[in-house]
Every structure is written in structure tokens, then in C-alpha cells.
Amino acid sequence: MPAIEVILVDHLDRPTGKMEKLEVHEKGLLHRAVTVYVFNSRHELLLQRRASGKYHCGGLWSNTCCSHPYPQEPTRDAAERRLREEMGLELALTPVFELSYNLPLSNGLIEHEYGHVFFAISDEPPCLNPEEADDWCYCSLAQIEQEMQANPAKFTPWFLHTFPRIPHTLGDFRLTA
């Protein structure tokens, strides 16, 4: 499998170069990322459990999907591509907010990302790519918050970091399927 390159960026998300994905995570360099949150018509969030074979955070619960744009790939196109590849869903995505974080992972890697967060609405069940995710569920935001407080080790670091912004952002996003 060929090496996958990601886009290095500065703190304003301006591209500064490109580098192989694993090397970027080993060095903790700031790079562009995409994060997708899919809600159903009951305002529940579609979660995925990352496949155990992933190079980091395998077996942990997370938002609907995440990834990185390829160099020269538009950010929304990358989010839509990964939603298809990971969850088998073809949905129109709405950009909602951006954020940056620098989070250590349990295996010595670092998630230092400038993230573009997208929302979508769907009642369609996902069709998981088993190399990416091995389980899914829809949960209310209150259920997720309660489980995060009781068992934070069950969730990816970036989901724990990003999730608190979601309830506040939903007020500006129309949840109608």
C-alpha cells in the first residue's frame, strides 16, 4: 500500500507542505483533518467503534468518521470520501466549525490537527468497512456525555475534545432529514 500524504498547515490552516501521515503523527506536526458528525431525525449522533486493527485508537468509540484530505483535495470532498469509505454513506455535508488541538495518543503518536467539522442528517443505517469500523450505534447527546464522564477511556481523544462543542453548535444547525 503506498504511503498516504497529508497537508501540513500553519495555525491559520494555510498549507505549508505535505508529509507521510504516520510520520506527521510521530512528529506531532500540525496538519489538516476532517471530522464528520451524522445525526438522525431523532437528533441522535451516529457513532463508530474504530476497527481493532487501526494503527491508533483501535476499539475506541468515536464520531461518525474522521480523516485527512489528500494534497490538492478539497476539504469537503475528503470528508465525503471518508464517509463513503468508512461508513458506506453518501450524504451532503455542511461545514459547521473549525478547531485545532494537540493531543497525545496512547501509542506515542500525536494528533496535532486543524480540524474541519461537518454535520449531516440521515436515518439510513451505515454499511461499515470492517477495516475502518467494527460497530456503530445512534446515541443521544445526553447518553454520550454521560458515558464519556463515566468511561472516558472508551472514546478517542479527539472525540472527547471535540464533543463538548457539539450541543452548542446544534442550535445553529437545522436537524431535519
XYZ file of N, CA, C and O in Angstrom:
708
model
N 0.845 -1.180 0.000
C 0.000 0.000 0.000
C 0.890 1.242 0.000
O 1.792 1.359 0.815
N 0.655 2.170 -0.921
C 1.502 3.369 -0.983
C 1.302 4.260 0.235
O 0.244 4.257 0.866
N 2.329 5.027 0.558
C 2.260 5.957 1.680
C 1.207 7.027 1.383
O 1.088 7.502 0.260
N 0.462 7.402 2.402
C -0.564 8.433 2.275
C 0.009 9.737 2.807
O 0.520 9.787 3.927
N -0.049 10.781 1.988
C 0.434 12.085 2.408
C -0.723 12.935 2.905
O -1.851 12.833 2.410
N -0.424 13.776 3.896
C -1.392 14.730 4.426
C -0.842 16.139 4.239
O 0.335 16.334 3.924
N -1.707 17.123 4.461
C -1.358 18.525 4.245
C -0.908 19.149 5.562
O -1.684 19.227 6.522
N 0.335 19.592 5.611
C 0.825 20.347 6.760
C 0.275 21.767 6.651
O 0.191 22.325 5.551
N -0.111 22.351 7.789
C -0.679 23.701 7.785
C -0.098 24.514 8.933
O 0.485 23.967 9.874
N -0.302 25.837 8.846
C 0.051 26.698 9.981
C -1.188 26.870 10.859
O -2.233 26.278 10.586
N -1.111 27.703 11.879
C -2.217 27.853 12.828
C -3.455 28.514 12.222
O -4.519 28.525 12.839
N -3.334 29.052 11.006
C -4.480 29.617 10.292
C -4.967 28.707 9.170
O -5.738 29.127 8.318
N -4.494 27.463 9.153
C -4.863 26.448 8.166
C -4.330 26.759 6.766
O -4.874 26.297 5.774
N -3.247 27.505 6.690
C -2.609 27.754 5.393
C -1.605 26.638 5.138
O -0.778 26.335 6.012
N -1.678 25.985 3.965
C -0.757 24.883 3.674
C 0.706 25.321 3.721
O 1.056 26.405 3.245
N 1.531 24.476 4.339
C 2.969 24.745 4.428
C 3.794 23.619 3.820
O 5.005 23.724 3.744
N 3.133 22.534 3.406
C 3.836 21.398 2.827
C 2.991 20.152 2.921
O 1.794 20.211 3.203
N 3.635 19.021 2.682
C 2.949 17.738 2.809
C 3.950 16.725 3.340
O 5.168 16.898 3.230
N 3.420 15.675 3.968
C 4.282 14.661 4.570
C 3.472 13.381 4.738
O 2.241 13.427 4.819
N 4.173 12.279 4.848
C 3.536 10.979 5.055
C 2.785 10.991 6.386
O 3.274 11.501 7.390
N 1.575 10.422 6.390
C 0.657 10.508 7.527
C 1.247 9.976 8.835
O 1.146 10.630 9.870
N 1.849 8.820 8.825
C 2.380 8.261 10.066
C 3.515 9.124 10.612
O 3.588 9.384 11.815
N 4.379 9.624 9.728
C 5.478 10.484 10.168
C 4.951 11.762 10.822
O 5.491 12.226 11.833
N 3.887 12.323 10.259
C 3.278 13.529 10.828
C 2.784 13.258 12.248
O 2.998 14.062 13.161
N 2.157 12.094 12.448
C 1.645 11.747 13.774
C 2.783 11.397 14.739
O 2.663 11.628 15.940
N 3.872 10.863 14.238
C 5.027 10.581 15.092
C 5.690 11.870 15.560
O 6.101 11.989 16.717
N 5.786 12.857 14.663
C 6.441 14.119 14.974
C 5.501 15.145 15.609
O 5.954 16.179 16.104
N 4.200 14.894 15.557
C 3.240 15.829 16.147
C 3.118 17.130 15.388
O 2.876 18.181 15.992
N 3.243 17.076 14.064
C 3.161 18.293 13.254
C 1.707 18.644 12.954
O 0.862 17.766 12.748
N 1.420 19.938 12.911
C 0.070 20.422 12.634
C -0.299 20.110 11.186
O 0.448 20.443 10.257
N -1.449 19.465 11.015
C -1.907 19.085 9.680
C -3.431 19.202 9.607
O -4.114 19.253 10.621
N -3.939 19.231 8.375
C -5.375 19.406 8.147
C -6.102 18.075 8.342
O -5.621 17.029 7.928
N -7.286 18.160 8.945
C -8.102 16.973 9.186
C -9.571 17.309 8.937
O -9.957 18.478 8.897
N -10.365 16.253 8.766
C -11.815 16.394 8.635
C -12.496 15.494 9.666
O -12.002 14.413 9.982
N -13.607 15.980 10.190
C -14.400 15.255 11.172
C -15.856 15.361 10.765
O -16.329 16.455 10.437
N -16.568 14.225 10.781
C -17.967 14.196 10.358
C -18.843 13.711 11.514
O -18.520 12.717 12.171
N -19.941 14.424 11.727
C -20.974 14.058 12.693
C -22.283 13.889 11.924
O -22.781 14.860 11.350
N -22.826 12.675 11.910
C -24.107 12.414 11.257
C -25.162 12.213 12.347
O -24.975 11.395 13.256
N -26.253 12.954 12.226
C -27.370 12.864 13.159
C -28.569 12.257 12.445
O -28.743 12.460 11.241
N -29.408 11.539 13.189
C -30.660 11.054 12.617
C -31.776 12.044 12.939
O -31.543 13.067 13.591
N -32.986 11.737 12.485
C -34.108 12.661 12.678
C -34.543 12.765 14.142
O -35.303 13.662 14.493
N -34.047 11.871 15.003
C -34.325 11.950 16.443
C -33.231 12.722 17.182
O -33.176 12.688 18.410
N -32.343 13.375 16.437
C -31.240 14.172 16.972
C -30.187 13.321 17.672
O -29.451 13.822 18.527
N -30.109 12.038 17.315
C -29.088 11.153 17.870
C -27.875 11.161 16.950
O -28.001 11.294 15.732
N -26.705 11.002 17.542
C -25.447 11.022 16.800
C -25.023 9.602 16.442
O -25.051 8.707 17.292
N -24.604 9.410 15.199
C -24.078 8.128 14.733
C -22.623 8.008 15.172
O -21.774 8.797 14.755
N -22.361 7.033 16.033
C -21.003 6.750 16.492
C -20.469 5.519 15.785
O -21.225 4.646 15.379
N -19.145 5.446 15.682
C -18.497 4.238 15.196
C -17.474 3.781 16.225
O -16.894 4.597 16.944
N -17.273 2.453 16.283
C -16.162 1.922 17.058
C -15.076 1.588 16.050
O -15.285 0.801 15.122
N -13.931 2.209 16.243
C -12.818 2.022 15.313
C -12.369 0.562 15.318
O -12.317 -0.084 16.362
N -12.073 0.053 14.133
C -11.626 -1.333 13.997
C -10.383 -1.561 14.853
O -9.516 -0.681 14.966
N -10.287 -2.723 15.452
C -9.167 -3.019 16.357
C -7.826 -2.999 15.645
O -6.798 -2.776 16.272
N -7.807 -3.193 14.343
C -6.555 -3.204 13.592
C -6.036 -1.837 13.176
O -4.976 -1.739 12.551
N -6.735 -0.757 13.527
C -6.268 0.586 13.161
C -4.932 0.880 13.843
O -4.662 0.380 14.928
N -4.095 1.708 13.227
C -2.759 1.954 13.779
C -2.778 2.798 15.046
O -1.775 2.877 15.748
N -3.899 3.410 15.348
C -4.072 4.045 16.656
C -5.558 4.080 17.009
O -6.414 4.125 16.147
N -5.814 4.014 18.291
C -7.157 4.130 18.856
C -8.126 3.035 18.403
O -9.341 3.231 18.412
N -7.603 1.877 18.003
C -8.459 0.759 17.633
C -9.315 0.334 18.816
O -8.867 0.321 19.958
N -10.586 -0.001 18.533
C -11.506 -0.456 19.563
C -12.162 0.655 20.362
O -12.971 0.364 21.239
N -11.838 1.911 20.064
C -12.439 3.040 20.791
C -13.605 3.617 19.998
O -13.615 3.604 18.765
N -14.576 4.143 20.726
C -15.728 4.794 20.108
C -15.378 6.218 19.720
O -14.598 6.888 20.413
N -15.965 6.668 18.618
C -15.664 7.999 18.111
C -16.850 8.542 17.331
O -17.862 7.857 17.159
N -16.682 9.763 16.845
C -17.698 10.375 15.998
C -17.851 9.554 14.716
O -17.142 8.580 14.497
N -18.769 9.964 13.855
C -19.135 9.165 12.684
C -17.939 8.805 11.823
O -17.778 7.648 11.425
N -17.086 9.745 11.503
C -15.829 9.429 10.815
C -14.894 10.625 10.853
O -15.312 11.757 11.086
N -13.612 10.336 10.655
C -12.553 11.351 10.624
C -11.515 10.915 9.599
O -11.365 9.730 9.336
N -10.778 11.889 9.110
C -9.665 11.550 8.224
C -8.887 12.815 7.886
O -8.978 13.816 8.588
N -8.167 12.721 6.772
C -7.326 13.818 6.302
C -7.520 13.992 4.799
O -7.568 12.999 4.080
N -7.598 15.230 4.341
C -7.609 15.453 2.889
C -6.252 15.086 2.293
O -5.214 15.250 2.944
N -6.287 14.580 1.088
C -5.045 14.386 0.336
C -4.562 15.762 -0.129
O -5.368 16.687 -0.277
N -3.261 15.915 -0.404
C -2.808 17.166 -1.013
C -3.611 17.432 -2.295
O -3.887 16.515 -3.064
N -4.044 18.635 -2.473
C -4.837 19.095 -3.614
C -6.302 18.652 -3.567
O -7.052 18.955 -4.494
N -6.731 17.950 -2.530
C -8.130 17.527 -2.423
C -8.904 18.549 -1.596
O -8.506 18.863 -0.468
N -10.026 19.056 -2.102
C -10.840 19.967 -1.298
C -11.299 19.291 0.000
O -11.595 18.094 0.027
N -11.379 20.070 1.055
C -11.676 19.540 2.383
C -13.025 18.831 2.429
O -13.142 17.726 2.958
N -14.070 19.442 1.895
C -15.394 18.799 1.902
C -15.364 17.501 1.104
O -15.973 16.509 1.512
N -14.668 17.480 -0.022
C -14.556 16.248 -0.815
C -13.916 15.137 0.009
O -14.328 13.975 -0.065
N -12.906 15.478 0.812
C -12.245 14.478 1.658
C -13.208 13.936 2.701
O -13.247 12.727 2.955
N -13.999 14.806 3.308
C -14.960 14.363 4.314
C -16.013 13.446 3.686
O -16.350 12.396 4.252
N -16.509 13.808 2.519
C -17.493 12.972 1.834
C -16.890 11.637 1.406
O -17.525 10.591 1.534
N -15.644 11.658 0.933
C -14.951 10.431 0.530
C -14.827 9.480 1.708
O -15.138 8.293 1.616
N -14.362 10.002 2.848
C -14.163 9.131 4.010
C -15.475 8.634 4.591
O -15.546 7.505 5.084
N -16.528 9.420 4.524
C -17.828 8.950 4.989
C -18.281 7.754 4.137
O -18.790 6.767 4.671
N -18.062 7.827 2.830
C -18.372 6.692 1.940
C -17.490 5.495 2.260
O -17.965 4.372 2.386
N -16.167 5.735 2.392
C -15.214 4.642 2.591
C -15.381 3.957 3.947
O -15.248 2.734 4.029
N -15.638 4.709 4.995
C -15.719 4.131 6.338
C -17.113 3.606 6.665
O -17.251 2.529 7.244
N -18.138 4.393 6.319
C -19.491 4.092 6.784
C -20.467 3.739 5.662
O -21.622 3.426 5.929
N -20.026 3.807 4.414
C -20.888 3.465 3.294
C -22.042 4.425 3.094
O -23.064 4.057 2.518
N -21.888 5.663 3.521
C -22.954 6.662 3.417
C -22.562 7.758 2.434
O -21.453 8.282 2.488
N -23.494 8.097 1.543
C -23.314 9.216 0.610
C -24.270 10.315 1.050
O -25.471 10.209 0.811
N -23.729 11.336 1.711
C -24.566 12.395 2.266
C -24.005 13.765 1.924
O -22.794 13.933 1.776
N -24.902 14.737 1.848
C -24.486 16.130 1.696
C -24.000 16.616 3.060
O -24.707 16.489 4.055
N -22.803 17.143 3.103
C -22.211 17.608 4.355
C -22.230 19.126 4.435
O -22.013 19.810 3.440
N -22.450 19.623 5.640
C -22.446 21.060 5.895
C -21.261 21.395 6.790
O -21.133 20.824 7.878
N -20.378 22.316 6.349
C -19.294 22.734 7.244
C -19.883 23.517 8.412
O -20.740 24.382 8.215
N -19.444 23.205 9.634
C -20.052 23.818 10.808
C -19.060 24.654 11.608
O -19.366 25.769 11.995
N -17.884 24.105 11.900
C -16.864 24.891 12.595
C -15.495 24.282 12.348
O -15.370 23.197 11.795
N -14.485 25.018 12.768
C -13.095 24.560 12.690
C -12.496 24.671 14.081
O -12.921 25.512 14.878
N -11.524 23.833 14.352
C -10.816 23.893 15.627
C -9.454 23.259 15.469
O -9.182 22.561 14.494
N -8.605 23.528 16.434
C -7.266 22.959 16.431
C -7.022 22.297 17.776
O -7.518 22.768 18.800
N -6.300 21.194 17.762
C -5.965 20.503 19.001
C -4.644 19.778 18.850
O -4.190 19.491 17.743
N -4.021 19.516 19.992
C -2.739 18.821 20.058
C -2.874 17.803 21.188
O -2.785 18.167 22.359
N -3.146 16.543 20.821
C -3.499 15.523 21.798
C -2.582 14.311 21.697
O -2.423 13.743 20.614
N -1.999 13.884 22.802
C -1.190 12.658 22.777
C -2.096 11.434 22.681
O -3.189 11.414 23.238
N -1.634 10.425 21.960
C -2.349 9.157 21.859
C -1.609 8.116 22.688
O -0.438 8.287 23.025
N -2.258 7.025 22.999
C -1.696 6.034 23.916
C -0.457 5.326 23.360
O 0.323 4.798 24.121
N -0.260 5.322 22.058
C 0.874 4.594 21.481
C 2.040 5.506 21.097
O 2.869 5.139 20.275
N 2.108 6.694 21.695
C 3.213 7.606 21.427
C 2.999 8.528 20.239
O 3.818 9.407 19.983
N 1.912 8.347 19.501
C 1.604 9.243 18.394
C 0.911 10.487 18.928
O 0.431 10.514 20.067
N 0.858 11.522 18.081
C 0.255 12.795 18.480
C -0.733 13.239 17.406
O -0.398 13.269 16.225
N -1.944 13.588 17.837
C -2.952 14.167 16.948
C -2.873 15.684 17.090
O -3.441 16.254 18.004
N -2.112 16.317 16.208
C -1.994 17.781 16.192
C -2.658 18.232 14.904
O -2.031 18.246 13.848
N -3.935 18.563 15.013
C -4.731 18.770 13.813
C -5.452 20.109 13.810
O -5.858 20.613 14.851
N -5.597 20.624 12.593
C -6.506 21.728 12.330
C -7.715 21.059 11.684
O -7.658 20.645 10.530
N -8.792 20.916 12.463
C -9.931 20.121 12.016
C -11.061 20.940 11.445
O -11.435 21.977 11.996
N -11.608 20.434 10.359
C -12.803 20.979 9.722
C -13.946 20.034 10.072
O -13.902 18.853 9.706
N -14.954 20.542 10.783
C -16.043 19.710 11.278
C -17.281 19.906 10.402
O -17.693 21.044 10.144
N -17.854 18.773 9.979
C -19.027 18.758 9.107
C -20.164 18.004 9.784
O -19.924 17.029 10.492
N -21.402 18.452 9.526
C -22.595 17.766 10.009
C -23.399 17.273 8.810
O -23.339 17.858 7.723
N -24.201 16.231 9.049
C -25.154 15.728 8.063
C -26.314 15.098 8.814
O -26.201 14.769 9.995
N -27.420 14.928 8.095
C -28.629 14.322 8.650
C -28.973 13.109 7.797
O -29.004 13.190 6.573
N -29.247 11.982 8.481
C -29.659 10.780 7.754
C -30.251 9.768 8.720
O -29.765 9.615 9.844
N -31.265 9.056 8.270
C -31.805 7.920 9.007
C -31.360 6.605 8.375
O -31.787 5.533 8.803
N -30.521 6.695 7.359
C -30.016 5.495 6.669
C -28.988 4.784 7.556
O -28.084 5.425 8.084
N -29.116 3.468 7.728
C -28.106 2.756 8.522
C -26.787 2.680 7.746
O -26.784 2.560 6.517
N -25.672 2.742 8.448
C -24.386 2.657 7.751
C -24.096 1.230 7.292
O -24.688 0.266 7.787
N -23.185 1.114 6.350
C -22.672 -0.168 5.886
C -21.163 -0.110 6.123
O -20.420 0.434 5.315
N -20.713 -0.629 7.252
C -19.339 -0.445 7.716
C -18.307 -1.130 6.844
O -18.497 -2.262 6.405
N -17.192 -0.438 6.646
C -15.989 -1.038 6.090
C -15.272 -1.668 7.281
O -14.809 -0.943 8.165
N -15.155 -3.004 7.353
C -14.597 -3.646 8.549
C -13.132 -3.295 8.820
O -12.661 -3.498 9.937
N -12.425 -2.762 7.849
C -11.049 -2.315 8.087
C -11.020 -0.981 8.826
O -9.994 -0.592 9.371
N -12.149 -0.288 8.837
C -12.233 1.033 9.450
C -13.018 1.032 10.770
O -12.622 1.687 11.725
N -14.146 0.339 10.784
C -15.023 0.340 11.957
C -15.643 -1.036 12.128
O -15.953 -1.699 11.139
N -15.822 -1.441 13.383
C -16.402 -2.768 13.613
C -17.753 -2.735 14.323
O -18.343 -3.781 14.567
N -18.249 -1.543 14.662
C -19.570 -1.436 15.262
C -20.049 0.008 15.121
O -19.247 0.916 14.874
N -21.350 0.191 15.297
C -21.933 1.529 15.229
C -23.179 1.573 16.103
O -23.756 0.535 16.441
N -23.581 2.778 16.449
C -24.833 2.979 17.169
C -25.222 4.443 17.056
O -24.381 5.307 16.809
N -26.511 4.696 17.212
C -27.006 6.058 17.357
C -27.264 6.280 18.842
O -27.885 5.447 19.502
N -26.790 7.395 19.369
C -26.982 7.728 20.786
C -27.368 9.194 20.913
O -26.921 10.029 20.127
N -28.143 9.478 21.937
C -28.461 10.874 22.217
C -27.203 11.567 22.745
O -26.304 10.919 23.293
N -27.157 12.873 22.611
C -26.012 13.624 23.119
C -25.894 13.469 24.635
O -24.790 13.371 25.170
N -27.034 13.396 25.316
C -27.002 13.209 26.773
C -26.411 11.849 27.134
O -25.620 11.745 28.087
N -26.767 10.797 26.388
C -26.208 9.469 26.644
C -24.693 9.468 26.438
O -23.952 8.882 27.229
N -24.251 10.117 25.373
C -22.819 10.170 25.078
C -22.082 10.918 26.182
O -21.053 10.455 26.683
N -22.612 12.061 26.567
C -21.975 12.855 27.620
C -21.874 12.053 28.920
O -20.834 12.041 29.580
N -22.932 11.354 29.267
C -22.950 10.544 30.488
C -21.899 9.429 30.413
O -21.159 9.196 31.365
N -21.816 8.758 29.272
C -20.849 7.668 29.115
C -19.417 8.203 29.093
O -18.509 7.571 29.636
N -19.209 9.370 28.501
C -17.871 9.969 28.495
C -17.414 10.296 29.921
O -16.245 10.121 30.245
N -18.325 10.775 30.740
C -17.970 11.091 32.129
C -17.675 9.825 32.918
O -16.753 9.796 33.725
N -18.438 8.772 32.681
C -18.271 7.522 33.430
C -17.092 6.691 32.921
O -16.399 6.049 33.710
N -16.873 6.688 31.599
C -15.865 5.814 30.984
C -15.100 6.519 29.864
O -15.200 6.115 28.701
N -14.341 7.564 30.160
C -13.659 8.306 29.086
C -12.688 7.451 28.269
O -12.459 7.741 27.090
N -12.139 6.404 28.841
C -11.169 5.567 28.127
C -11.803 4.781 26.978
O -11.083 4.203 26.163
N -13.130 4.789 26.866
C -13.815 4.092 25.777
C -13.849 4.922 24.494
O -14.272 4.428 23.452
N -13.402 6.191 24.566
C -13.553 7.115 23.448
C -12.198 7.618 22.956
O -11.241 7.695 23.716
N -12.165 8.007 21.680
C -10.938 8.567 21.121
C -10.658 9.926 21.752
O -11.591 10.662 22.111
N -9.383 10.293 21.879
C -9.045 11.596 22.481
C -9.660 12.786 21.740
O -10.121 13.738 22.374
N -9.689 12.742 20.400
C -10.224 13.885 19.658
C -11.738 13.989 19.818
O -12.286 15.075 19.834
N -12.421 12.859 19.973
C -13.863 12.906 20.197
C -14.153 13.485 21.580
O -15.037 14.328 21.735
N -13.396 13.078 22.574
C -13.554 13.652 23.920
C -13.328 15.169 23.888
O -13.997 15.923 24.591
N -12.374 15.600 23.071
C -12.028 17.021 22.989
C -13.075 17.822 22.200
O -13.423 18.946 22.571
N -13.556 17.256 21.105
C -14.450 17.967 20.195
C -15.902 17.928 20.649
O -16.647 18.898 20.470
N -16.333 16.813 21.223
C -17.742 16.608 21.548
C -18.377 17.744 22.368
O -19.531 18.114 22.092
N -17.700 18.308 23.368
C -18.367 19.374 24.150
C -18.853 20.562 23.321
O -19.764 21.271 23.741
N -18.287 20.771 22.137
C -18.744 21.883 21.283
C -20.022 21.545 20.526
O -20.708 22.445 20.038
N -20.346 20.269 20.398
C -21.453 19.855 19.542
C -22.818 20.355 20.034
O -23.564 20.950 19.253
N -23.201 20.156 21.290
C -24.533 20.636 21.705
C -24.731 22.136 21.478
O -25.812 22.574 21.105
N -23.677 22.920 21.654
C -23.774 24.367 21.462
C -23.898 24.723 19.984
O -24.510 25.720 19.638
N -23.324 23.910 19.123
C -23.340 24.167 17.690
C -24.660 23.740 17.056
O -25.083 24.308 16.057
N -25.323 22.752 17.633
C -26.562 22.242 17.046
C -27.643 23.300 16.947
O -28.479 23.246 16.058
N -27.639 24.261 17.850
C -28.644 25.316 17.805
C -28.607 26.104 16.510
O -29.636 26.624 16.062
N -27.453 26.165 15.873
C -27.305 26.892 14.618
C -27.484 25.998 13.388
O -27.426 26.463 12.263
N -27.681 24.704 13.607
C -27.784 23.741 12.512
C -29.180 23.141 12.520
O -29.645 22.667 13.559
N -29.848 23.156 11.403
C -31.218 22.634 11.324
C -31.175 21.113 11.209
O -30.700 20.588 10.227
N -31.685 20.444 12.217
C -31.716 18.983 12.219
C -33.033 18.489 11.640
O -33.953 18.104 12.357
N -33.121 18.534 10.330
C -34.297 17.997 9.644
C -33.818 17.108 8.523
O -32.994 17.502 7.711
N -34.319 15.882 8.505
C -33.923 14.922 7.470
C -34.750 15.131 6.225
O -35.837 15.627 6.262
